PDB file of N, CA and C in Angstrom:
ATOM      1  N   MET X 132       7.699 123.495 -80.587  1.00  0.00           N
ATOM      2  CA  MET X 132       8.608 122.853 -79.652  1.00  0.00           C
ATOM      3  C   MET X 132       9.202 121.610 -80.323  1.00  0.00           C
ATOM      4  N   PRO X 133      10.539 121.465 -80.346  1.00  0.00           N
ATOM      5  CA  PRO X 133      11.153 120.302 -80.981  1.00  0.00           C
ATOM      6  C   PRO X 133      10.881 119.035 -80.185  1.00  0.00           C
ATOM      7  N   PRO X 134      10.879 117.860 -80.845  1.00  0.00           N
ATOM      8  CA  PRO X 134      10.644 116.608 -80.124  1.00  0.00           C
ATOM      9  C   PRO X 134      11.762 116.345 -79.111  1.00  0.00           C
ATOM     10  N   ALA X 135      11.405 115.665 -78.041  1.00  0.00           N
ATOM     11  CA  ALA X 135      12.388 115.330 -77.006  1.00  0.00           C
ATOM     12  C   ALA X 135      13.419 114.355 -77.565  1.00  0.00           C
ATOM     13  N   ARG X 136      14.662 114.568 -77.197  1.00  0.00           N
ATOM     14  CA  ARG X 136      15.728 113.661 -77.622  1.00  0.00           C
ATOM     15  C   ARG X 136      15.861 112.544 -76.596  1.00  0.00           C
ATOM     16  N   ARG X 137      16.188 111.384 -77.089  1.00  0.00           N
ATOM     17  CA  ARG X 137      16.408 110.254 -76.192  1.00  0.00           C
ATOM     18  C   ARG X 137      17.779 110.386 -75.543  1.00  0.00           C
ATOM     19  N   ARG X 138      17.863 109.947 -74.308  1.00  0.00           N
ATOM     20  CA  ARG X 138      19.145 110.003 -73.596  1.00  0.00           C
ATOM     21  C   ARG X 138      20.095 108.904 -74.045  1.00  0.00           C
ATOM     22  N   TYR X 139      19.557 107.790 -74.556  1.00  0.00           N
ATOM     23  CA  TYR X 139      20.381 106.648 -74.921  1.00  0.00           C
ATOM     24  C   TYR X 139      20.010 106.180 -76.323  1.00  0.00           C
ATOM     25  N   PRO X 140      21.007 105.761 -77.101  1.00  0.00           N
ATOM     26  CA  PRO X 140      20.693 105.183 -78.411  1.00  0.00           C
ATOM     27  C   PRO X 140      19.891 103.899 -78.234  1.00  0.00           C
ATOM     28  N   ARG X 141      19.251 103.480 -79.282  1.00  0.00           N
ATOM     29  CA  ARG X 141      18.480 102.238 -79.237  1.00  0.00           C
ATOM     30  C   ARG X 141      18.658 101.501 -80.547  1.00  0.00           C
ATOM     31  N   THR X 142      18.306 100.235 -80.540  1.00  0.00           N
ATOM     32  CA  THR X 142      18.460  99.414 -81.727  1.00  0.00           C
ATOM     33  C   THR X 142      17.374  98.340 -81.763  1.00  0.00           C
ATOM     34  N   GLU X 143      17.101  97.848 -82.965  1.00  0.00           N
ATOM     35  CA  GLU X 143      16.160  96.749 -83.110  1.00  0.00           C
ATOM     36  C   GLU X 143      16.829  95.456 -82.668  1.00  0.00           C
ATOM     37  N   VAL X 144      16.068  94.643 -81.945  1.00  0.00           N
ATOM     38  CA  VAL X 144      16.567  93.369 -81.426  1.00  0.00           C
ATOM     39  C   VAL X 144      15.429  92.352 -81.459  1.00  0.00           C
ATOM     40  N   GLN X 145      15.722  91.155 -81.103  1.00  0.00           N
ATOM     41  CA  GLN X 145      14.741  90.099 -80.876  1.00  0.00           C
ATOM     42  C   GLN X 145      15.205  89.350 -79.630  1.00  0.00           C
ATOM     43  N   ILE X 146      14.860  89.882 -78.457  1.00  0.00           N
ATOM     44  CA  ILE X 146      15.319  89.310 -77.190  1.00  0.00           C
ATOM     45  C   ILE X 146      14.109  88.927 -76.347  1.00  0.00           C
ATOM     46  N   VAL X 147      14.030  87.654 -76.012  1.00  0.00           N
ATOM     47  CA  VAL X 147      12.936  87.147 -75.177  1.00  0.00           C
ATOM     48  C   VAL X 147      13.170  87.585 -73.742  1.00  0.00           C
ATOM     49  N   THR X 148      12.093  87.992 -73.074  1.00  0.00           N
ATOM     50  CA  THR X 148      12.176  88.387 -71.675  1.00  0.00           C
ATOM     51  C   THR X 148      11.036  87.765 -70.882  1.00  0.00           C
ATOM     52  N   ASN X 149      11.315  87.428 -69.644  1.00  0.00           N
ATOM     53  CA  ASN X 149      10.267  87.047 -68.709  1.00  0.00           C
ATOM     54  C   ASN X 149       9.757  88.334 -68.080  1.00  0.00           C
ATOM     55  N   VAL X 150       8.437  88.437 -67.946  1.00  0.00           N
ATOM     56  CA  VAL X 150       7.823  89.649 -67.413  1.00  0.00           C
ATOM     57  C   VAL X 150       6.951  89.275 -66.222  1.00  0.00           C
ATOM     58  N   SER X 151       7.160  89.955 -65.109  1.00  0.00           N
ATOM     59  CA  SER X 151       6.288  89.806 -63.942  1.00  0.00           C
ATOM     60  C   SER X 151       5.609  91.145 -63.703  1.00  0.00           C
ATOM     61  N   ILE X 152       4.319  91.092 -63.441  1.00  0.00           N
ATOM     62  CA  ILE X 152       3.575  92.308 -63.148  1.00  0.00           C
ATOM     63  C   ILE X 152       3.545  92.473 -61.636  1.00  0.00           C
ATOM     64  N   THR X 153       4.052  93.607 -61.144  1.00  0.00           N
ATOM     65  CA  THR X 153       4.083  93.822 -59.705  1.00  0.00           C
ATOM     66  C   THR X 153       2.689  94.198 -59.199  1.00  0.00           C
ATOM     67  N   GLY X 154       2.455  93.896 -57.955  1.00  0.00           N
ATOM     68  CA  GLY X 154       1.197  94.283 -57.320  1.00  0.00           C
ATOM     69  C   GLY X 154       0.025  93.369 -57.617  1.00  0.00           C
ATOM     70  N   THR X 155       0.266  92.190 -58.197  1.00  0.00           N
ATOM     71  CA  THR X 155      -0.829  91.253 -58.435  1.00  0.00           C
ATOM     72  C   THR X 155      -0.684  90.081 -57.475  1.00  0.00           C
ATOM     73  N   ASP X 156      -1.795  89.524 -57.071  1.00  0.00           N
ATOM     74  CA  ASP X 156      -1.765  88.391 -56.161  1.00  0.00           C
ATOM     75  C   ASP X 156      -2.693  87.315 -56.701  1.00  0.00           C
ATOM     76  N   PRO X 157      -2.216  86.181 -57.134  1.00  0.00           N
ATOM     77  CA  PRO X 157      -0.812  85.772 -57.170  1.00  0.00           C
ATOM     78  C   PRO X 157      -0.056  86.535 -58.254  1.00  0.00           C
ATOM     79  N   PRO X 158       1.277  86.529 -58.174  1.00  0.00           N
ATOM     80  CA  PRO X 158       2.072  87.241 -59.178  1.00  0.00           C
ATOM     81  C   PRO X 158       1.772  86.743 -60.588  1.00  0.00           C
ATOM     82  N   THR X 159       1.645  87.681 -61.515  1.00  0.00           N
ATOM     83  CA  THR X 159       1.366  87.347 -62.908  1.00  0.00           C
ATOM     84  C   THR X 159       2.676  87.333 -63.673  1.00  0.00           C
ATOM     85  N   LYS X 160       2.952  86.228 -64.365  1.00  0.00           N
ATOM     86  CA  LYS X 160       4.182  86.104 -65.137  1.00  0.00           C
ATOM     87  C   LYS X 160       3.837  85.796 -66.579  1.00  0.00           C
ATOM     88  N   ASN X 161       4.550  86.462 -67.494  1.00  0.00           N
ATOM     89  CA  ASN X 161       4.334  86.286 -68.926  1.00  0.00           C
ATOM     90  C   ASN X 161       5.679  86.253 -69.626  1.00  0.00           C
ATOM     91  N   LYS X 162       5.631  85.905 -70.902  1.00  0.00           N
ATOM     92  CA  LYS X 162       6.801  86.037 -71.782  1.00  0.00           C
ATOM     93  C   LYS X 162       6.553  87.237 -72.669  1.00  0.00           C
ATOM     94  N   GLY X 163       7.626  87.891 -73.057  1.00  0.00           N
ATOM     95  CA  GLY X 163       7.550  89.008 -73.975  1.00  0.00           C
ATOM     96  C   GLY X 163       8.762  88.998 -74.880  1.00  0.00           C
ATOM     97  N   LEU X 164       8.758  89.910 -75.833  1.00  0.00           N
ATOM     98  CA  LEU X 164       9.862  90.027 -76.770  1.00  0.00           C
ATOM     99  C   LEU X 164      10.236  91.496 -76.894  1.00  0.00           C
ATOM    100  N   PHE X 165      11.478  91.827 -76.540  1.00  0.00           N
ATOM    101  CA  PHE X 165      11.966  93.172 -76.797  1.00  0.00           C
ATOM    102  C   PHE X 165      12.268  93.266 -78.283  1.00  0.00           C
ATOM    103  N   SER X 166      11.643  94.217 -78.959  1.00  0.00           N
ATOM    104  CA  SER X 166      11.920  94.422 -80.385  1.00  0.00           C
ATOM    105  C   SER X 166      12.778  95.661 -80.607  1.00  0.00           C
ATOM    106  N   VAL X 167      12.813  96.545 -79.633  1.00  0.00           N
ATOM    107  CA  VAL X 167      13.715  97.697 -79.630  1.00  0.00           C
ATOM    108  C   VAL X 167      14.272  97.776 -78.213  1.00  0.00           C
ATOM    109  N   LEU X 168      15.588  98.043 -78.107  1.00  0.00           N
ATOM    110  CA  LEU X 168      16.238  98.078 -76.797  1.00  0.00           C
ATOM    111  C   LEU X 168      17.230  99.227 -76.753  1.00  0.00           C
ATOM    112  N   GLY X 169      17.271  99.903 -75.620  1.00  0.00           N
ATOM    113  CA  GLY X 169      18.237 100.977 -75.392  1.00  0.00           C
ATOM    114  C   GLY X 169      18.618 101.010 -73.931  1.00  0.00           C
ATOM    115  N   GLY X 170      19.531 101.895 -73.584  1.00  0.00           N
ATOM    116  CA  GLY X 170      19.982 101.998 -72.205  1.00  0.00           C
ATOM    117  C   GLY X 170      18.931 102.523 -71.249  1.00  0.00           C
ATOM    118  N   GLY X 171      17.869 103.123 -71.779  1.00  0.00           N
ATOM    119  CA  GLY X 171      16.834 103.688 -70.929  1.00  0.00           C
ATOM    120  C   GLY X 171      15.523 102.926 -70.926  1.00  0.00           C
ATOM    121  N   GLY X 172      15.369 101.978 -71.860  1.00  0.00           N
ATOM    122  CA  GLY X 172      14.111 101.253 -71.918  1.00  0.00           C
ATOM    123  C   GLY X 172      14.013 100.380 -73.143  1.00  0.00           C
ATOM    124  N   ALA X 173      12.777  99.968 -73.449  1.00  0.00           N
ATOM    125  CA  ALA X 173      12.574  99.018 -74.539  1.00  0.00           C
ATOM    126  C   ALA X 173      11.154  99.115 -75.069  1.00  0.00           C
ATOM    127  N   LEU X 174      10.958  98.532 -76.232  1.00  0.00           N
ATOM    128  CA  LEU X 174       9.631  98.288 -76.778  1.00  0.00           C
ATOM    129  C   LEU X 174       9.394  96.801 -76.620  1.00  0.00           C
ATOM    130  N   ILE X 175       8.352  96.437 -75.878  1.00  0.00           N
ATOM    131  CA  ILE X 175       8.074  95.033 -75.626  1.00  0.00           C
ATOM    132  C   ILE X 175       6.807  94.608 -76.354  1.00  0.00           C
ATOM    133  N   GLU X 176       6.914  93.504 -77.069  1.00  0.00           N
ATOM    134  CA  GLU X 176       5.771  92.885 -77.716  1.00  0.00           C
ATOM    135  C   GLU X 176       5.346  91.716 -76.845  1.00  0.00           C
ATOM    136  N   SER X 177       4.044  91.600 -76.616  1.00  0.00           N
ATOM    137  CA  SER X 177       3.534  90.556 -75.734  1.00  0.00           C
ATOM    138  C   SER X 177       2.076  90.292 -76.059  1.00  0.00           C
ATOM    139  N   GLU X 178       1.619  89.099 -75.730  1.00  0.00           N
ATOM    140  CA  GLU X 178       0.196  88.802 -75.884  1.00  0.00           C
ATOM    141  C   GLU X 178      -0.627  89.545 -74.839  1.00  0.00           C
ATOM    142  N   THR X 179       0.021  90.017 -73.794  1.00  0.00           N
ATOM    143  CA  THR X 179      -0.648  90.759 -72.724  1.00  0.00           C
ATOM    144  C   THR X 179      -0.566  92.246 -73.021  1.00  0.00           C
ATOM    145  N   ASN X 180      -1.680  92.952 -72.866  1.00  0.00           N
ATOM    146  CA  ASN X 180      -1.685  94.408 -72.997  1.00  0.00           C
ATOM    147  C   ASN X 180      -1.445  95.003 -71.615  1.00  0.00           C
ATOM    148  N   TYR X 181      -0.385  95.781 -71.498  1.00  0.00           N
ATOM    149  CA  TYR X 181      -0.048  96.399 -70.217  1.00  0.00           C
ATOM    150  C   TYR X 181      -0.564  97.829 -70.203  1.00  0.00           C
ATOM    151  N   SER X 182      -1.188  98.215 -69.127  1.00  0.00           N
ATOM    152  CA  SER X 182      -1.714  99.567 -68.981  1.00  0.00           C
ATOM    153  C   SER X 182      -0.576 100.546 -68.735  1.00  0.00           C
ATOM    154  N   ILE X 183      -0.734 101.757 -69.244  1.00  0.00           N
ATOM    155  CA  ILE X 183       0.249 102.797 -68.974  1.00  0.00           C
ATOM    156  C   ILE X 183       0.330 102.998 -67.464  1.00  0.00           C
ATOM    157  N   GLY X 184       1.550 103.062 -66.955  1.00  0.00           N
ATOM    158  CA  GLY X 184       1.780 103.185 -65.522  1.00  0.00           C
ATOM    159  C   GLY X 184       2.029 101.866 -64.824  1.00  0.00           C
ATOM    160  N   SER X 185       1.782 100.733 -65.509  1.00  0.00           N
ATOM    161  CA  SER X 185       2.028  99.425 -64.898  1.00  0.00           C
ATOM    162  C   SER X 185       3.500  99.252 -64.582  1.00  0.00           C
ATOM    163  N   LEU X 186       3.790  98.715 -63.410  1.00  0.00           N
ATOM    164  CA  LEU X 186       5.165  98.396 -63.026  1.00  0.00           C
ATOM    165  C   LEU X 186       5.428  96.933 -63.356  1.00  0.00           C
ATOM    166  N   LEU X 187       6.511  96.697 -64.077  1.00  0.00           N
ATOM    167  CA  LEU X 187       6.860  95.360 -64.531  1.00  0.00           C
ATOM    168  C   LEU X 187       8.274  95.025 -64.087  1.00  0.00           C
ATOM    169  N   ILE X 188       8.548  93.745 -63.927  1.00  0.00           N
ATOM    170  CA  ILE X 188       9.906  93.271 -63.657  1.00  0.00           C
ATOM    171  C   ILE X 188      10.316  92.390 -64.829  1.00  0.00           C
ATOM    172  N   PHE X 189      11.504  92.663 -65.367  1.00  0.00           N
ATOM    173  CA  PHE X 189      12.007  91.938 -66.527  1.00  0.00           C
ATOM    174  C   PHE X 189      13.216  91.109 -66.140  1.00  0.00           C
ATOM    175  N   ARG X 190      13.309  89.924 -66.728  1.00  0.00           N
ATOM    176  CA  ARG X 190      14.510  89.095 -66.622  1.00  0.00           C
ATOM    177  C   ARG X 190      14.837  88.647 -68.037  1.00  0.00           C
ATOM    178  N   PHE X 191      16.053  89.012 -68.489  1.00  0.00           N
ATOM    179  CA  PHE X 191      16.461  88.670 -69.849  1.00  0.00           C
ATOM    180  C   PHE X 191      17.973  88.589 -69.930  1.00  0.00           C
ATOM    181  N   ARG X 192      18.446  88.088 -71.047  1.00  0.00           N
ATOM    182  CA  ARG X 192      19.879  87.959 -71.277  1.00  0.00           C
ATOM    183  C   ARG X 192      20.198  88.468 -72.674  1.00  0.00           C
ATOM    184  N   LEU X 193      21.256  89.263 -72.769  1.00  0.00           N
ATOM    185  CA  LEU X 193      21.718  89.741 -74.068  1.00  0.00           C
ATOM    186  C   LEU X 193      22.478  88.623 -74.778  1.00  0.00           C
ATOM    187  N   PRO X 194      22.450  88.599 -76.110  1.00  0.00           N
ATOM    188  CA  PRO X 194      23.237  87.597 -76.837  1.00  0.00           C
ATOM    189  C   PRO X 194      24.717  87.703 -76.453  1.00  0.00           C
ATOM    190  N   ASP X 195      25.362  86.564 -76.293  1.00  0.00           N
ATOM    191  CA  ASP X 195      26.791  86.480 -75.968  1.00  0.00           C
ATOM    192  C   ASP X 195      27.142  87.104 -74.625  1.00  0.00           C
ATOM    193  N   ASP X 196      26.184  87.214 -73.717  1.00  0.00           N
ATOM    194  CA  ASP X 196      26.434  87.746 -72.378  1.00  0.00           C
ATOM    195  C   ASP X 196      25.948  86.696 -71.378  1.00  0.00           C
ATOM    196  N   PRO X 197      26.836  86.156 -70.546  1.00  0.00           N
ATOM    197  CA  PRO X 197      26.433  85.075 -69.644  1.00  0.00           C
ATOM    198  C   PRO X 197      25.602  85.529 -68.444  1.00  0.00           C
ATOM    199  N   GLU X 198      25.544  86.841 -68.212  1.00  0.00           N
ATOM    200  CA  GLU X 198      24.894  87.372 -67.017  1.00  0.00           C
ATOM    201  C   GLU X 198      23.477  87.858 -67.334  1.00  0.00           C
ATOM    202  N   ASP X 199      22.494  87.414 -66.537  1.00  0.00           N
ATOM    203  CA  ASP X 199      21.111  87.868 -66.696  1.00  0.00           C
ATOM    204  C   ASP X 199      20.951  89.317 -66.258  1.00  0.00           C
ATOM    205  N   PHE X 200      19.974  89.979 -66.851  1.00  0.00           N
ATOM    206  CA  PHE X 200      19.505  91.276 -66.373  1.00  0.00           C
ATOM    207  C   PHE X 200      18.233  91.023 -65.598  1.00  0.00           C
ATOM    208  N   CYS X 201      18.069  91.704 -64.490  1.00  0.00           N
ATOM    209  CA  CYS X 201      16.807  91.718 -63.774  1.00  0.00           C
ATOM    210  C   CYS X 201      16.577  93.171 -63.398  1.00  0.00           C
ATOM    211  N   CYS X 202      15.512  93.755 -63.943  1.00  0.00           N
ATOM    212  CA  CYS X 202      15.265  95.170 -63.676  1.00  0.00           C
ATOM    213  C   CYS X 202      13.773  95.457 -63.688  1.00  0.00           C
ATOM    214  N   GLN X 203      13.430  96.582 -63.119  1.00  0.00           N
ATOM    215  CA  GLN X 203      12.050  97.033 -63.085  1.00  0.00           C
ATOM    216  C   GLN X 203      11.847  98.078 -64.164  1.00  0.00           C
ATOM    217  N   GLY X 204      10.621  98.163 -64.663  1.00  0.00           N
ATOM    218  CA  GLY X 204      10.294  99.173 -65.653  1.00  0.00           C
ATOM    219  C   GLY X 204       8.855  99.613 -65.500  1.00  0.00           C
ATOM    220  N   VAL X 205       8.543 100.761 -66.084  1.00  0.00           N
ATOM    221  CA  VAL X 205       7.183 101.285 -66.065  1.00  0.00           C
ATOM    222  C   VAL X 205       6.724 101.461 -67.500  1.00  0.00           C
ATOM    223  N   VAL X 206       5.482 101.101 -67.769  1.00  0.00           N
ATOM    224  CA  VAL X 206       4.921 101.269 -69.107  1.00  0.00           C
ATOM    225  C   VAL X 206       4.616 102.746 -69.305  1.00  0.00           C
ATOM    226  N   CYS X 207       5.241 103.327 -70.341  1.00  0.00           N
ATOM    227  CA  CYS X 207       5.111 104.763 -70.604  1.00  0.00           C
ATOM    228  C   CYS X 207       4.142 105.066 -71.735  1.00  0.00           C
ATOM    229  N   ASN X 208       4.044 104.156 -72.700  1.00  0.00           N
ATOM    230  CA  ASN X 208       3.149 104.406 -73.832  1.00  0.00           C
ATOM    231  C   ASN X 208       2.808 103.104 -74.542  1.00  0.00           C
ATOM    232  N   GLU X 209       1.823 103.218 -75.401  1.00  0.00           N
ATOM    233  CA  GLU X 209       1.432 102.098 -76.249  1.00  0.00           C
ATOM    234  C   GLU X 209       1.794 102.463 -77.680  1.00  0.00           C
ATOM    235  N   VAL X 210       2.400 101.540 -78.383  1.00  0.00           N
ATOM    236  CA  VAL X 210       2.770 101.757 -79.763  1.00  0.00           C
ATOM    237  C   VAL X 210       1.820 100.908 -80.605  1.00  0.00           C
ATOM    238  N   ASP X 211       0.908 101.578 -81.312  1.00  0.00           N
ATOM    239  CA  ASP X 211      -0.145 100.886 -82.058  1.00  0.00           C
ATOM    240  C   ASP X 211       0.395  99.726 -82.873  1.00  0.00           C
ATOM    241  N   GLY X 212      -0.153  98.567 -82.606  1.00  0.00           N
ATOM    242  CA  GLY X 212       0.193  97.392 -83.372  1.00  0.00           C
ATOM    243  C   GLY X 212       1.561  96.806 -83.090  1.00  0.00           C
ATOM    244  N   ARG X 213       2.330  97.420 -82.189  1.00  0.00           N
ATOM    245  CA  ARG X 213       3.691  96.906 -81.941  1.00  0.00           C
ATOM    246  C   ARG X 213       3.912  96.469 -80.506  1.00  0.00           C
ATOM    247  N   GLY X 214       3.331  97.130 -79.549  1.00  0.00           N
ATOM    248  CA  GLY X 214       3.560  96.751 -78.164  1.00  0.00           C
ATOM    249  C   GLY X 214       3.543  97.934 -77.222  1.00  0.00           C
ATOM    250  N   SER X 215       4.290  97.810 -76.123  1.00  0.00           N
ATOM    251  CA  SER X 215       4.333  98.824 -75.076  1.00  0.00           C
ATOM    252  C   SER X 215       5.746  99.369 -74.920  1.00  0.00           C
ATOM    253  N   GLY X 216       5.851 100.681 -74.807  1.00  0.00           N
ATOM    254  CA  GLY X 216       7.127 101.316 -74.523  1.00  0.00           C
ATOM    255  C   GLY X 216       7.331 101.347 -73.025  1.00  0.00           C
ATOM    256  N   VAL X 217       8.485 100.848 -72.562  1.00  0.00           N
ATOM    257  CA  VAL X 217       8.776 100.829 -71.134  1.00  0.00           C
ATOM    258  C   VAL X 217      10.069 101.573 -70.843  1.00  0.00           C
ATOM    259  N   GLU X 218      10.087 102.240 -69.710  1.00  0.00           N
ATOM    260  CA  GLU X 218      11.293 102.908 -69.224  1.00  0.00           C
ATOM    261  C   GLU X 218      11.840 102.081 -68.075  1.00  0.00           C
ATOM    262  N   PHE X 219      13.138 101.751 -68.145  1.00  0.00           N
ATOM    263  CA  PHE X 219      13.767 101.015 -67.055  1.00  0.00           C
ATOM    264  C   PHE X 219      13.941 101.937 -65.860  1.00  0.00           C
ATOM    265  N   LEU X 220      13.668 101.411 -64.664  1.00  0.00           N
ATOM    266  CA  LEU X 220      13.771 102.177 -63.426  1.00  0.00           C
ATOM    267  C   LEU X 220      14.882 101.615 -62.553  1.00  0.00           C
ATOM    268  N   GLY X 221      15.670 102.503 -61.972  1.00  0.00           N
ATOM    269  CA  GLY X 221      16.681 102.080 -61.004  1.00  0.00           C
ATOM    270  C   GLY X 221      17.689 101.094 -61.548  1.00  0.00           C
ATOM    271  N   LEU X 222      18.017 101.205 -62.829  1.00  0.00           N
ATOM    272  CA  LEU X 222      18.964 100.274 -63.431  1.00  0.00           C
ATOM    273  C   LEU X 222      20.357 100.516 -62.856  1.00  0.00           C
ATOM    274  N   ASP X 223      20.981  99.470 -62.389  1.00  0.00           N
ATOM    275  CA  ASP X 223      22.333  99.535 -61.851  1.00  0.00           C
ATOM    276  C   ASP X 223      23.275 100.108 -62.919  1.00  0.00           C
ATOM    277  N   PRO X 224      24.192 101.015 -62.558  1.00  0.00           N
ATOM    278  CA  PRO X 224      25.106 101.605 -63.541  1.00  0.00           C
ATOM    279  C   PRO X 224      25.888 100.561 -64.347  1.00  0.00           C
ATOM    280  N   HIS X 225      26.300  99.471 -63.701  1.00  0.00           N
ATOM    281  CA  HIS X 225      27.007  98.399 -64.415  1.00  0.00           C
ATOM    282  C   HIS X 225      26.109  97.797 -65.502  1.00  0.00           C
ATOM    283  N   ASP X 226      24.842  97.556 -65.159  1.00  0.00           N
ATOM    284  CA  ASP X 226      23.908  96.987 -66.132  1.00  0.00           C
ATOM    285  C   ASP X 226      23.602  97.982 -67.257  1.00  0.00           C
ATOM    286  N   ARG X 227      23.450  99.258 -66.916  1.00  0.00           N
ATOM    287  CA  ARG X 227      23.203 100.257 -67.960  1.00  0.00           C
ATOM    288  C   ARG X 227      24.394 100.315 -68.925  1.00  0.00           C
ATOM    289  N   ASP X 228      25.614 100.229 -68.387  1.00  0.00           N
ATOM    290  CA  ASP X 228      26.809 100.205 -69.239  1.00  0.00           C
ATOM    291  C   ASP X 228      26.799  98.985 -70.157  1.00  0.00           C
ATOM    292  N   ARG X 229      26.407  97.836 -69.629  1.00  0.00           N
ATOM    293  CA  ARG X 229      26.322  96.626 -70.463  1.00  0.00           C
ATOM    294  C   ARG X 229      25.315  96.827 -71.589  1.00  0.00           C
ATOM    295  N   LEU X 230      24.177  97.422 -71.267  1.00  0.00           N
ATOM    296  CA  LEU X 230      23.155  97.671 -72.293  1.00  0.00           C
ATOM    297  C   LEU X 230      23.640  98.644 -73.354  1.00  0.00           C
ATOM    298  N   THR X 231      24.203  99.766 -72.925  1.00  0.00           N
ATOM    299  CA  THR X 231      24.624 100.773 -73.899  1.00  0.00           C
ATOM    300  C   THR X 231      25.784 100.261 -74.754  1.00  0.00           C
ATOM    301  N   THR X 232      26.665  99.453 -74.179  1.00  0.00           N
ATOM    302  CA  THR X 232      27.749  98.851 -74.960  1.00  0.00           C
ATOM    303  C   THR X 232      27.186  97.887 -75.984  1.00  0.00           C
ATOM    304  N   PHE X 233      26.219  97.061 -75.583  1.00  0.00           N
ATOM    305  CA  PHE X 233      25.581  96.139 -76.516  1.00  0.00           C
ATOM    306  C   PHE X 233      24.922  96.903 -77.663  1.00  0.00           C
ATOM    307  N   VAL X 234      24.172  97.943 -77.338  1.00  0.00           N
ATOM    308  CA  VAL X 234      23.468  98.721 -78.372  1.00  0.00           C
ATOM    309  C   VAL X 234      24.472  99.354 -79.325  1.00  0.00           C
ATOM    310  N   ALA X 235      25.534  99.957 -78.798  1.00  0.00           N
ATOM    311  CA  ALA X 235      26.542 100.594 -79.650  1.00  0.00           C
ATOM    312  C   ALA X 235      27.191  99.579 -80.580  1.00  0.00           C
ATOM    313  N   ARG X 236      27.504  98.415 -80.060  1.00  0.00           N
ATOM    314  CA  ARG X 236      28.113  97.359 -80.869  1.00  0.00           C
ATOM    315  C   ARG X 236      27.134  96.855 -81.922  1.00  0.00           C
ATOM    316  N   HIS X 237      25.878  96.687 -81.517  1.00  0.00           N
ATOM    317  CA  HIS X 237      24.841  96.169 -82.410  1.00  0.00           C
ATOM    318  C   HIS X 237      24.558  97.146 -83.554  1.00  0.00           C
ATOM    319  N   VAL X 238      24.508  98.422 -83.245  1.00  0.00           N
ATOM    320  CA  VAL X 238      24.246  99.441 -84.265  1.00  0.00           C
ATOM    321  C   VAL X 238      25.392  99.481 -85.267  1.00  0.00           C
ATOM    322  N   ARG X 239      26.631  99.418 -84.787  1.00  0.00           N
ATOM    323  CA  ARG X 239      27.793  99.464 -85.686  1.00  0.00           C
ATOM    324  C   ARG X 239      27.836  98.261 -86.614  1.00  0.00           C
ATOM    325  N   THR X 240      27.479  97.078 -86.106  1.00  0.00           N
ATOM    326  CA  THR X 240      27.565  95.877 -86.944  1.00  0.00           C
ATOM    327  C   THR X 240      26.338  95.718 -87.815  1.00  0.00           C
ATOM    328  N   ASP X 241      25.208  96.187 -87.375  1.00  0.00           N
ATOM    329  CA  ASP X 241      23.963  96.042 -88.128  1.00  0.00           C
ATOM    330  C   ASP X 241      23.795  97.113 -89.196  1.00  0.00           C
ATOM    331  N   ARG X 242      24.168  98.309 -88.861  1.00  0.00           N
ATOM    332  CA  ARG X 242      24.037  99.460 -89.761  1.00  0.00           C
ATOM    333  C   ARG X 242      22.600  99.721 -90.182  1.00  0.00           C
ATOM    334  N   ARG X 243      21.647  99.284 -89.360  1.00  0.00           N
ATOM    335  CA  ARG X 243      20.236  99.574 -89.630  1.00  0.00           C
ATOM    336  C   ARG X 243      19.793 100.728 -88.774  1.00  0.00           C
ATOM    337  N   PRO X 244      19.130 101.717 -89.339  1.00  0.00           N
ATOM    338  CA  PRO X 244      18.584 102.777 -88.503  1.00  0.00           C
ATOM    339  C   PRO X 244      17.397 102.265 -87.707  1.00  0.00           C
ATOM    340  N   VAL X 245      17.204 102.849 -86.563  1.00  0.00           N
ATOM    341  CA  VAL X 245      16.070 102.452 -85.717  1.00  0.00           C
ATOM    342  C   VAL X 245      15.133 103.616 -85.583  1.00  0.00           C
TER     343      VAL X 245
END
């Protein structure tokens, strides 16, 4: 069986994000770093280890974009030594377009494979 193809391109980045873990009382907030970003999700590096299935809320800003992103995601996998793979959930179409445009622009100017 061939490997699953990703629905959205992705690229390497260094974008700081605020992370809130849903379902905790009091709410748990951390900082993280997206090291890979795409229209469907991200790889987040953090001092906190998130369990697969954890629901997280992210707040971040793309370079040269004045508007914040606020979205929910679920931890889908752990990437040994790198962080957690998250899938964005319920991303507004406008925000997904902003992400995919950023990734396309970043890939063209960077020319680095991801």
